[in-house]
Short mmCIF file of C-alpha atoms and ligand atoms in Angstrom, two decimals:
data_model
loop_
_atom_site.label_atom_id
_atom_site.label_comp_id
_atom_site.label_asym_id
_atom_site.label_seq_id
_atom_site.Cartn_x
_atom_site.Cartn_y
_atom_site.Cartn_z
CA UNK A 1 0.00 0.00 0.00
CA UNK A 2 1.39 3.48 -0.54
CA UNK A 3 1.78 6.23 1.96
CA UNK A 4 -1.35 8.68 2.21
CA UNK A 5 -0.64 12.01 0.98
CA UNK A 6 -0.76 13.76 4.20
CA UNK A 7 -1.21 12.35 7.67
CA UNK A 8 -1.31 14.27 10.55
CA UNK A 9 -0.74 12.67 13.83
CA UNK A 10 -1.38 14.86 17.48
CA UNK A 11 -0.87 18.10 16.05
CA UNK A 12 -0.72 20.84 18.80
CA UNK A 13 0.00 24.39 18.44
CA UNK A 14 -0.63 27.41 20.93
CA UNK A 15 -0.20 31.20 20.47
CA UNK A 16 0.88 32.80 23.57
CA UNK A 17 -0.27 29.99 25.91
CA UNK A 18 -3.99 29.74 24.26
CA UNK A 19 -4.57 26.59 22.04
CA UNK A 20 -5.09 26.92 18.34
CA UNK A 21 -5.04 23.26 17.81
CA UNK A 22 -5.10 20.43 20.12
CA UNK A 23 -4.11 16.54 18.93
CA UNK A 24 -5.49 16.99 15.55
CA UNK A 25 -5.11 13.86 13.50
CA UNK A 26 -6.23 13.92 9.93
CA UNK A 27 -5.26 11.41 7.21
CA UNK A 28 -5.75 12.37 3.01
CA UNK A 29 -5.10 8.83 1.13
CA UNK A 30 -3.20 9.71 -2.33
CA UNK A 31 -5.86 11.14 -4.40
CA UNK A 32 -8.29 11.98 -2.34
CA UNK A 33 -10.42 15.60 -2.06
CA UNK A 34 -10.51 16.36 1.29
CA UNK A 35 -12.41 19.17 2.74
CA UNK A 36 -10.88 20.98 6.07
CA UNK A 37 -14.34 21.83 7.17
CA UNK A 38 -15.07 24.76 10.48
CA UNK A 39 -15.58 28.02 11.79
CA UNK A 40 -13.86 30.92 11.37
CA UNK A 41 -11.30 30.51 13.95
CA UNK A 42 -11.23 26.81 14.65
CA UNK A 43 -7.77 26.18 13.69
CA UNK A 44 -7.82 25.28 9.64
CA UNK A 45 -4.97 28.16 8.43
CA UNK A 46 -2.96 26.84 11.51
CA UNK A 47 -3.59 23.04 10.16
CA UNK A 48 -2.38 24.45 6.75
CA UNK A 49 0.29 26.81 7.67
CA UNK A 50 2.09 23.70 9.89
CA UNK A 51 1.74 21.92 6.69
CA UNK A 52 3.52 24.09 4.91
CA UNK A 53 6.09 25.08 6.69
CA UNK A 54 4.96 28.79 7.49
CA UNK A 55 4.23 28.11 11.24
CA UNK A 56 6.02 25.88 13.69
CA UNK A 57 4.01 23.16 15.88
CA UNK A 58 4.70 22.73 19.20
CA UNK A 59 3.88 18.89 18.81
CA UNK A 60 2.72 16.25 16.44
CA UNK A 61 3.94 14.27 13.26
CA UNK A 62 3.11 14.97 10.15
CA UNK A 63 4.10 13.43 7.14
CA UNK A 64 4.00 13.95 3.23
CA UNK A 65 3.99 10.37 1.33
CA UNK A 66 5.24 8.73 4.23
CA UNK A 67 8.44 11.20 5.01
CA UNK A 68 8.41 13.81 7.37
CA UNK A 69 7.62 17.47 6.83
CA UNK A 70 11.13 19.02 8.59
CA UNK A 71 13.62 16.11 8.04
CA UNK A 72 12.47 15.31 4.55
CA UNK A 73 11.61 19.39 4.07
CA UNK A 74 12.85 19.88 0.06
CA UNK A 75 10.81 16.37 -0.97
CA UNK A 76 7.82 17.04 0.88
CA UNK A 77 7.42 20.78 0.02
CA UNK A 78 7.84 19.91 -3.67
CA UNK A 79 5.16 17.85 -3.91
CA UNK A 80 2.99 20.67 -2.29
CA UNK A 81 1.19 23.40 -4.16
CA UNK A 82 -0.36 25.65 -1.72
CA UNK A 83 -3.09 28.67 -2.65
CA UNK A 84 -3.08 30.94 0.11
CA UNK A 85 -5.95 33.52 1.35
CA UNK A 86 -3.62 36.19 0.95
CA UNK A 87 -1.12 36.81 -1.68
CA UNK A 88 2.51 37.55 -0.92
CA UNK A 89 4.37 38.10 -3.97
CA UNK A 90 5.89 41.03 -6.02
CA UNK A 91 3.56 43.29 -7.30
CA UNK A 92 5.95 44.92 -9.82
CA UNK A 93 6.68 42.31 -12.18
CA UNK A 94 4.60 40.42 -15.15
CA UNK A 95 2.58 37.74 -14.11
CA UNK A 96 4.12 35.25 -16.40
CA UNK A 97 7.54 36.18 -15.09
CA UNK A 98 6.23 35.85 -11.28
CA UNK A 99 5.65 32.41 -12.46
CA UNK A 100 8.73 31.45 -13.94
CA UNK A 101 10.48 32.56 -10.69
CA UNK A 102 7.97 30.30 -8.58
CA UNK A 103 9.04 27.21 -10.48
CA UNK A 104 12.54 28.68 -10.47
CA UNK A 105 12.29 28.14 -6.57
CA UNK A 106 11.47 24.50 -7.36
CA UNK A 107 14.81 24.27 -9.65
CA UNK A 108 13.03 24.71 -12.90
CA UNK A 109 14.42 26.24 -15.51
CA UNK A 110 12.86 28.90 -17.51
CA UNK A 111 13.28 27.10 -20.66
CA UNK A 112 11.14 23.84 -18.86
CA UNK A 113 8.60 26.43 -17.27
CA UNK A 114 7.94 28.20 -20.40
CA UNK A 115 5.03 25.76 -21.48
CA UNK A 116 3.53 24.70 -18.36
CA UNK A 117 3.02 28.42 -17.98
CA UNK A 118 1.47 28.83 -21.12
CA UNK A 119 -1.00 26.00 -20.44
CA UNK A 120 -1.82 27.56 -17.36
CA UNK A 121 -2.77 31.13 -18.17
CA UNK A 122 -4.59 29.93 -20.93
CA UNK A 123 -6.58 26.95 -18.94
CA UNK A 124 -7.11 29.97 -16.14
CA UNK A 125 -8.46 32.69 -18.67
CA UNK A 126 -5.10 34.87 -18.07
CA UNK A 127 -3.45 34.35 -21.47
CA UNK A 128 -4.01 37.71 -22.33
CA UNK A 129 -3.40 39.14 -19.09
CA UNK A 130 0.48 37.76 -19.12
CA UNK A 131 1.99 40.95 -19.31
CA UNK A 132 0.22 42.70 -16.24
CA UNK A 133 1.31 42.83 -12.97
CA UNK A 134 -0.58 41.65 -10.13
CA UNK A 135 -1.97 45.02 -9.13
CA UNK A 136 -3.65 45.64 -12.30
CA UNK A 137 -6.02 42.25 -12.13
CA UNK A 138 -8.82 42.16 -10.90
CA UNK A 139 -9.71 40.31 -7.51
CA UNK A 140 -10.84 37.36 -9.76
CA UNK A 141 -8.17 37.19 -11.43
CA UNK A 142 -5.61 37.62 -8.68
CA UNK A 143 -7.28 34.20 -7.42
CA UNK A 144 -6.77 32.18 -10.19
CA UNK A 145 -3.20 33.34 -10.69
CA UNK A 146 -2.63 31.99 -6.71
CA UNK A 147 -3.78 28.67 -8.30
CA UNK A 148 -2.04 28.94 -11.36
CA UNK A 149 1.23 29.42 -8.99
CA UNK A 150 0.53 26.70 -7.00
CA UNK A 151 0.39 24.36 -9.67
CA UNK A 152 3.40 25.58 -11.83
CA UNK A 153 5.36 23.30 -10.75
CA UNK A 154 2.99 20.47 -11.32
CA UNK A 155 2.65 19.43 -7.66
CA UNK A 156 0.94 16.11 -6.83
CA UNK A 157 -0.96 17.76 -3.67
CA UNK A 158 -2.52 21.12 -3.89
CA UNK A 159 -3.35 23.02 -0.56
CA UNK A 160 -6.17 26.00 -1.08
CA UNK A 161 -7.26 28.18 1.98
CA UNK A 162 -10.48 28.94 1.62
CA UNK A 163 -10.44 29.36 -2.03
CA UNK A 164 -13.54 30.83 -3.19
CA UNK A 165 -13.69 33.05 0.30
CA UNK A 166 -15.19 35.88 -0.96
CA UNK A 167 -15.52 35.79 -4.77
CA UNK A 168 -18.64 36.27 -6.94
CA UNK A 169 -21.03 32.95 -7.72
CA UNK A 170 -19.72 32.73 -11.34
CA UNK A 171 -16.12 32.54 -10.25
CA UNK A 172 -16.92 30.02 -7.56
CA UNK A 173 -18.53 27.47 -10.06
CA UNK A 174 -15.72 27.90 -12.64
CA UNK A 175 -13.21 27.14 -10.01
CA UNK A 176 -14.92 24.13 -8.10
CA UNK A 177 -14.61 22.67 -11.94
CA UNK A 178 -11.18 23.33 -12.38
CA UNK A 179 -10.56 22.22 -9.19
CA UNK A 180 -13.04 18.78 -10.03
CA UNK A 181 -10.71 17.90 -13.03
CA UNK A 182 -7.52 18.31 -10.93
CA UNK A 183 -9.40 15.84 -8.89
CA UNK A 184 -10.10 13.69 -11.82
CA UNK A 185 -6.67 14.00 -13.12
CA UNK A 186 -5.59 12.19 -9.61
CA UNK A 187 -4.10 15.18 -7.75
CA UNK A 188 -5.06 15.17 -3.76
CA UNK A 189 -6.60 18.22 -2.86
CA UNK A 190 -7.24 19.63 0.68
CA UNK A 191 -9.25 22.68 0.92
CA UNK A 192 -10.04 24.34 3.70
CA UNK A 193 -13.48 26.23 3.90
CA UNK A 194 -16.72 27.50 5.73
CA UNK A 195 -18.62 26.95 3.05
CA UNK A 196 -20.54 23.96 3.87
CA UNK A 197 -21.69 23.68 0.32
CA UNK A 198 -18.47 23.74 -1.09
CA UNK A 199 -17.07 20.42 1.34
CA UNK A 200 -20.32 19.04 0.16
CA UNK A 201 -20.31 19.55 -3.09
CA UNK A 202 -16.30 18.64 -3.82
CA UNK A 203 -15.34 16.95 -1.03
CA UNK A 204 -15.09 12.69 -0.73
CA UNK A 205 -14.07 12.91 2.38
CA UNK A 206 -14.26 15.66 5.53
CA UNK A 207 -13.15 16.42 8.91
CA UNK A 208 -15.16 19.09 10.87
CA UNK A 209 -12.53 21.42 12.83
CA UNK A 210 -14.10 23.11 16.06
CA UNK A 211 -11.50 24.83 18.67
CA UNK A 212 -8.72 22.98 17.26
CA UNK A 213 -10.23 19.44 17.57
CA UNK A 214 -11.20 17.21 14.69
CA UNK A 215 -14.57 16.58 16.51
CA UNK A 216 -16.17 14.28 12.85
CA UNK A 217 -15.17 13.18 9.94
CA UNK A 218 -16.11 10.72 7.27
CA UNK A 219 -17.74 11.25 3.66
CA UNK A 220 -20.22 13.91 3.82
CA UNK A 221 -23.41 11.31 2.89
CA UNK A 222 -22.27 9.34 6.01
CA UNK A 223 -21.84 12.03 8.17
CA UNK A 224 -25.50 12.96 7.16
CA UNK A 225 -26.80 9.96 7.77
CA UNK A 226 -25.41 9.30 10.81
CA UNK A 227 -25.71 12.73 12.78
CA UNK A 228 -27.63 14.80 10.57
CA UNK A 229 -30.97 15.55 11.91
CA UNK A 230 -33.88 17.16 9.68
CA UNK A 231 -34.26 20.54 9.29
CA UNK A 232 -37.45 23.07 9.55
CA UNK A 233 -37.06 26.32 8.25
CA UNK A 234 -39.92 29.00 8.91
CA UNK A 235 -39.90 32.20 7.37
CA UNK A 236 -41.78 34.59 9.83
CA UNK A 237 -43.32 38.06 8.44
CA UNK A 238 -41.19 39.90 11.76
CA UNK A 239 -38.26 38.70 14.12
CA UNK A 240 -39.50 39.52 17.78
CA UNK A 241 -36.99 39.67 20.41
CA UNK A 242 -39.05 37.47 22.83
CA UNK A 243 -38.65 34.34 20.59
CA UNK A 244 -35.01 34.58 21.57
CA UNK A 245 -36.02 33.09 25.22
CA UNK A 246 -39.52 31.06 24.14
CA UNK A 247 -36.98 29.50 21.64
CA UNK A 248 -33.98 28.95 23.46
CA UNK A 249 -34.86 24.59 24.61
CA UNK A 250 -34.25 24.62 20.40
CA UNK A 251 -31.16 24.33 18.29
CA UNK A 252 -31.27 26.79 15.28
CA UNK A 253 -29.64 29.27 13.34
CA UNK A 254 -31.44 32.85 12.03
CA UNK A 255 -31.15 34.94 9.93
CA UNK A 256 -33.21 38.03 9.47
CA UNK A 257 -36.53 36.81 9.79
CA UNK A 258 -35.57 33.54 8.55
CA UNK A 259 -35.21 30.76 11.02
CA UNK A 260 -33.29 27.54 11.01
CA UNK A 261 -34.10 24.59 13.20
CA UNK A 262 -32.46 21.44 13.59
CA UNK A 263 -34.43 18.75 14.69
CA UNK A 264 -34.59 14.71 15.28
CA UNK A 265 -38.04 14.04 14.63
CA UNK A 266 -39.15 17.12 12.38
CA UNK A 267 -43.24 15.89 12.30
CA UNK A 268 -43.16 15.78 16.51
CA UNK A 269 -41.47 19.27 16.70
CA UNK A 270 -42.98 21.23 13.59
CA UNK A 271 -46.35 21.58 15.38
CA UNK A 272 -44.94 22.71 18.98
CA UNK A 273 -42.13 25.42 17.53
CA UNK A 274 -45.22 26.38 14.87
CA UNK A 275 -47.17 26.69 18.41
CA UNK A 276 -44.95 27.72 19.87
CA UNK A 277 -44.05 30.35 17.69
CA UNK A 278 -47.71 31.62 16.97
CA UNK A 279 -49.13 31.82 21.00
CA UNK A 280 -46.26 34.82 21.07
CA UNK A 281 -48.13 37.01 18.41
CA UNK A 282 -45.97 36.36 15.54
CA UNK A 283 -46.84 35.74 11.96
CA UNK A 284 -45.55 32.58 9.91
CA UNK A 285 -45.48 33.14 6.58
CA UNK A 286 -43.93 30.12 5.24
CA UNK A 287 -42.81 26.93 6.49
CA UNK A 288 -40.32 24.44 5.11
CA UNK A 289 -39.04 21.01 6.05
CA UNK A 290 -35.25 20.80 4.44
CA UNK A 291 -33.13 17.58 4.04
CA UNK A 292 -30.05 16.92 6.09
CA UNK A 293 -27.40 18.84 5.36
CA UNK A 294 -23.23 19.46 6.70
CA UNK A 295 -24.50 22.47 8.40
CA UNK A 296 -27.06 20.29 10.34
CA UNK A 297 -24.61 17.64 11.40
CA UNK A 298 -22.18 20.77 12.09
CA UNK A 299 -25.39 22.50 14.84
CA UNK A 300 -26.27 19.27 16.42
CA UNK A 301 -22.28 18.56 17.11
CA UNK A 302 -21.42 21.99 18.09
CA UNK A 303 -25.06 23.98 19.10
CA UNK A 304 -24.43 26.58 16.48
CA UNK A 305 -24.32 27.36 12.65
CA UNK A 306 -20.71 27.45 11.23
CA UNK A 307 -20.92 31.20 10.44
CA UNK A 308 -22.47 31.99 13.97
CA UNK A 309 -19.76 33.62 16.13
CA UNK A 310 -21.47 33.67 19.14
CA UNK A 311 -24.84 32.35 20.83
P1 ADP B 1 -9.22 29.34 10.89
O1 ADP B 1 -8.27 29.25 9.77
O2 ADP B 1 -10.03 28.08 11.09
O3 ADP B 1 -10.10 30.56 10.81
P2 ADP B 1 -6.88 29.89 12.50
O4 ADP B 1 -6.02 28.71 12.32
O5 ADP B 1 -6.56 31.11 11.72
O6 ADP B 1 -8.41 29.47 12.26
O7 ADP B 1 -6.89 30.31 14.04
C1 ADP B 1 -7.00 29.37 15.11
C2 ADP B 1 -6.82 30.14 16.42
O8 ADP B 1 -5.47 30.56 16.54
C3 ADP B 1 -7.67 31.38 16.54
O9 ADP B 1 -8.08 31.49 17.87
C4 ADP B 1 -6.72 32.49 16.15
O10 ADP B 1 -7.07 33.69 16.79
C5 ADP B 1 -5.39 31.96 16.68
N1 ADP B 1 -4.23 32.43 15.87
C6 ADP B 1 -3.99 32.15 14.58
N2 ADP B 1 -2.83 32.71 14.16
C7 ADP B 1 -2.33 33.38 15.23
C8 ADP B 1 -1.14 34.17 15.45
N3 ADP B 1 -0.23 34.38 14.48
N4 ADP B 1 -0.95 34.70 16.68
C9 ADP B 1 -1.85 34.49 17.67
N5 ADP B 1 -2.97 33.76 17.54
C10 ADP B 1 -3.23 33.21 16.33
#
């Protein structure tokens, strides 16, 4: 049997004596599209930025196709491809050239890189954007030129923080297909996001991050099945501050007027929160029973949505 990809064994890590991440343990199988799946905060840039070599942990193994991450430093990093949230390069140079420098750091010449960097502007729509620097693209475009610098040197792993963080619907669908035949081509992929559709729609394979603690993982259909819980969602004509305590025995999520709840047994509990909901004056304008989704399994584990900061 090979060696997975990635595997991750204990990883801890605190910042000035608070934890970030405590005994994580994640293993990606060559291949696979894993999904780094939490909360803002919960520890996934830390997971990454370990990975990567950008951060030190305090303890924990990790190793790329079976050799560690510090000892084995120059194999494992050039198997990696990594797509950061934020972009730290030179803003004063051509694109194309900022990408035959990146494989340069891998010890490619410019002579090898001159194709693979010709396939990849074009695949990325940024052929005819070669000669501009970074400053003059546009926030779309400064995305896919992260990914077309991760991948320049043809990596066989490719590490994307919250990729489509931010960036308009269109842009979002063209890159979860890019990032599908990358899949397809047999590259492992770990993405990290808080976009519950996204590890749903992409991923094979997740681990929910909360407070730096894998606390599930497993293909997202299993994870549904086994801990997801049905979901009512009633639209009410005005949000009324005394819900907040009539409502508080339930778990759910709001927003605006729009409310969330996650249930076991949705035809028990639709007629008391509907009750419920009605005896304190307010109007219900529509009612909806969802099917299971991440973001259900994600309330019942943790007793809030993943974008909730607080409850
Ligand atoms: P995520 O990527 O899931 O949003 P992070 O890994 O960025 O989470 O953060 C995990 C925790 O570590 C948070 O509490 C964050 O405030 C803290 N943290 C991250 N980076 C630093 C840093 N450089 N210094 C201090 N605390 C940090």
């Amino acid at each position: 049997m090979t060696a997975p990809a990635i595997k991750i064994e204990g990883l801890s890590k605190s910042y000035n004596g608070s934890d970030a991440l405590s005994g994580v343990n994640i293993t990606i199988p060559d291949g696979q599209f894993f999904g780094l799946l939490g909360p803002n905060g919960a520890g996934k840039s830390t997971t990454i930025n370990i990975l990567t070599g950008l951060v030190r942990r305090n303890s924990g193994n990790i190793t790329v196709f079976g050799k560690d991450i510090e000892r084995d430093y120059r194999f494992t990093r050039s198997q990696i491809g990594t797509a950061q949230q934020e972009l730290s390069v030179d803003w004063f140079f051509p694109i194309e050239k900022l990408l035959q420098y990146q494989a340069g750091y891998y010890g490619i010449s410019p002579k090898k890189s001159r194709g693979r960097i010709e396939e990849l502007l074009n695949r990325l729509g940024l052929w005819s954007k070669r000669k501009s620097r970074l400053r003059q693209l546009s926030g779309g475009m400064k995305r896919r030129f992260q990914l077309a610098k991760a991948l320049v040197h043809n990596p066989k792993i490719i590490i994307l923080d919250e990729p489509t963080a931010g960036i308009d619907v269109e842009l979002r669908h063209e890159l979860w297909d890019y990032l599908r035949q990358l899949h397809q081509q047999g590259k492992t992929i770990l993405l990290t996001t808080h976009y519950i559709e996204e590890a749903e729609l992409l991923c094979e394979y997740v681990s929910i991050i909360h407070k730096g603690k894998v606390i599930a993982e497993g293909a997202p259909k299993n994870l549904i099945n086994k801990r997801g819980k049905a979901g009512i969602t009633i639209h009410l004509k005005q949000w009324e501050d005394t819900l907040q305590e009539l409502l508080k025995p339930y778990t759910y999520t709001r927003k605006k007027s729009q409310l969330h709840f996650t249930v076991k047994d949705a035809e028990t509990e639709i007629s008391k929160i509907i009750n419920l909901i009605s005896k304190n004056g307010c109007q219900i304008q529509r009612v909806e029973l969802t099917k299971s989704t991440l973001e259900d399994v994600f309330l019942s584990l943790t007793g809030r949505g993943i974008n909730e900061q607080t409850k």
